[in-house]
Every structure is written in structure tokens, then in C-alpha cells.
């Protein structure tokens, strides 16, 4: 896996998240990056603009979940070398309740110079709501 590619950056993001290092996670995000949640329900966060907004959002994730094994991923490289479509399944426990959290994600990730410029996260908000973590 070539360093700086969307696949390599995504795996590094997951490694950092599993360690609870959200500051490191945000360090892989370009200053003007955009993070989007197209399936977010009304009233939930749908778009974050810039590294600081992404960091503020991601900072709470390790407190929400006790992560299990790292997710298995399938990376689909596109004709654009800076863009990949990534499928993954996440198994975790909600820290506040102990409820299981099983979620499938599809991420469209764009990277330039080894940093995330766009992260579109497609997931089922009903799974999150059922687990008690909102959406």
C-alpha cells in the first residue's frame, strides 16, 4: 500500500481512532477539508467545514464507543488516484449503556498530498439511534 493514497490514509485514520487519538486523526485532515453525512436525519450534523470542525466532532467518538476488532475494509480505487470508495463494518459497544453497535459504512474519501480533503460517510442513522447514540 503506497503511502499517501486514500487506502493508506484511511487505514491510518482507523488506527488512530482505535487508539483514541483524535488529534492525530485530525492531523491527517487538510485545513479546508469537508466531512459530510448525507444520510444524517434532520437536526443532525450533515456537514463539517475545516479541520477544526472535524476535530471538534471526532473528539467525542472515543468516549461514545468501546471499539472491538478493527473493521474489515474493502477499498475500491476509482479512476481518480486521489479518490477511493471504502466499505467497512464496525462492531463496538456504546460506553454509556453497554449496548452493541453494529454498523455498515461506505466512505467516499478524497486525499491530496496525504491529507483528507473530503470524507463522505454513508451509514444508517437508525442503527445509531437504536443503539442510543443519536445520529
XYZ file of C-alpha atoms in Angstrom:
135
model
C 0.000 0.000 0.000
C 1.565 3.228 -1.166
C 1.871 5.972 1.473
C -0.420 8.965 0.946
C -3.016 7.061 -1.083
C -6.658 7.125 0.008
C -6.353 3.499 1.158
C -3.228 4.162 3.234
C -4.672 7.336 4.743
C -7.934 5.565 5.625
C -6.097 2.727 7.394
C -4.033 5.265 9.317
C -7.227 7.119 10.297
C -8.704 3.867 11.639
C -5.524 3.022 13.572
C -5.579 6.450 15.215
C -9.291 6.256 16.022
C -8.898 2.821 17.646
C -6.162 4.303 19.858
C -8.434 7.244 20.732
C -6.025 9.683 19.101
C -8.486 12.129 17.570
C -5.888 14.899 17.480
C -3.724 12.625 15.334
C -6.806 11.814 13.258
C -7.430 15.498 12.631
C -3.749 15.909 11.765
C -4.412 13.819 8.652
C -7.184 16.191 7.606
C -6.478 19.166 5.358
C -7.195 22.546 6.905
C -10.019 23.204 4.431
C -11.421 19.647 4.374
C -15.110 18.860 4.243
C -16.752 15.980 6.117
C -20.307 15.117 5.097
C -23.013 12.779 6.375
C -25.544 12.626 3.504
C -27.886 10.206 5.334
C -27.982 12.167 8.609
C -31.539 12.764 9.804
C -32.993 16.260 10.139
C -31.383 18.159 13.001
C -28.189 16.081 12.993
C -24.807 17.209 11.734
C -24.774 16.939 7.939
C -21.576 18.812 7.065
C -18.396 19.934 8.774
C -16.153 22.529 7.151
C -12.472 22.649 8.046
C -10.077 20.698 10.242
C -11.156 22.391 13.475
C -14.814 21.459 12.946
C -13.828 17.887 12.126
C -11.637 17.683 15.242
C -14.429 19.034 17.454
C -16.816 16.415 16.060
C -14.375 13.494 16.208
C -13.103 14.327 19.709
C -16.197 12.755 21.272
C -16.157 9.491 19.320
C -13.753 7.535 21.608
C -15.921 8.436 24.601
C -19.025 7.097 22.834
C -17.707 3.702 21.791
C -15.604 0.849 23.051
C -14.258 -0.457 19.779
C -13.873 -4.154 19.078
C -11.682 -5.545 16.359
C -10.649 -3.132 13.660
C -13.136 -3.194 10.829
C -12.503 -5.225 7.755
C -12.473 -2.941 4.780
C -12.877 -3.269 1.065
C -11.273 -0.449 -0.897
C -12.469 0.353 -4.383
C -9.954 2.567 -6.140
C -11.532 4.897 -8.667
C -10.062 6.252 -11.889
C -9.008 9.283 -9.817
C -5.919 8.192 -7.815
C -6.881 10.631 -5.042
C -10.340 9.115 -4.516
C -11.491 5.748 -3.185
C -14.769 4.191 -2.106
C -14.361 2.191 1.086
C -16.776 -0.318 2.600
C -16.445 -1.297 6.232
C -18.380 -2.848 9.051
C -17.962 -1.614 12.601
C -18.543 -3.616 15.773
C -18.448 -1.701 19.047
C -20.217 -1.196 22.361
C -21.852 2.028 23.432
C -19.889 3.049 26.538
C -22.844 4.698 28.312
C -25.185 1.726 28.024
C -23.147 -1.297 27.013
C -25.473 -1.741 24.040
C -23.953 -3.343 20.962
C -23.338 -1.190 17.930
C -23.088 -2.901 14.566
C -22.961 -0.546 11.619
C -22.061 -0.754 7.935
C -20.435 2.250 6.316
C -19.500 3.342 2.841
C -16.985 6.173 2.765
C -16.051 8.206 -0.277
C -12.611 9.503 0.596
C -10.618 12.114 -1.293
C -6.987 12.732 -0.455
C -4.403 15.219 -1.695
C -0.784 15.262 -0.552
C -1.523 12.594 2.055
C -4.340 14.550 3.741
C -8.087 14.115 3.638
C -9.796 16.804 1.585
C -13.265 15.233 1.526
C -14.812 12.469 3.657
C -18.391 11.487 2.818
C -19.752 8.986 5.328
C -22.787 6.939 4.268
C -24.359 4.997 7.142
C -27.755 4.106 8.593
C -28.784 6.677 11.217
C -31.497 4.331 12.510
C -28.797 1.920 13.729
C -27.171 4.732 15.706
C -30.498 5.880 17.154
C -31.432 2.316 18.144
C -28.095 1.977 19.965
C -28.773 5.224 21.855
C -26.031 7.349 20.347
C -28.257 9.673 18.382
C -27.242 10.443 14.871
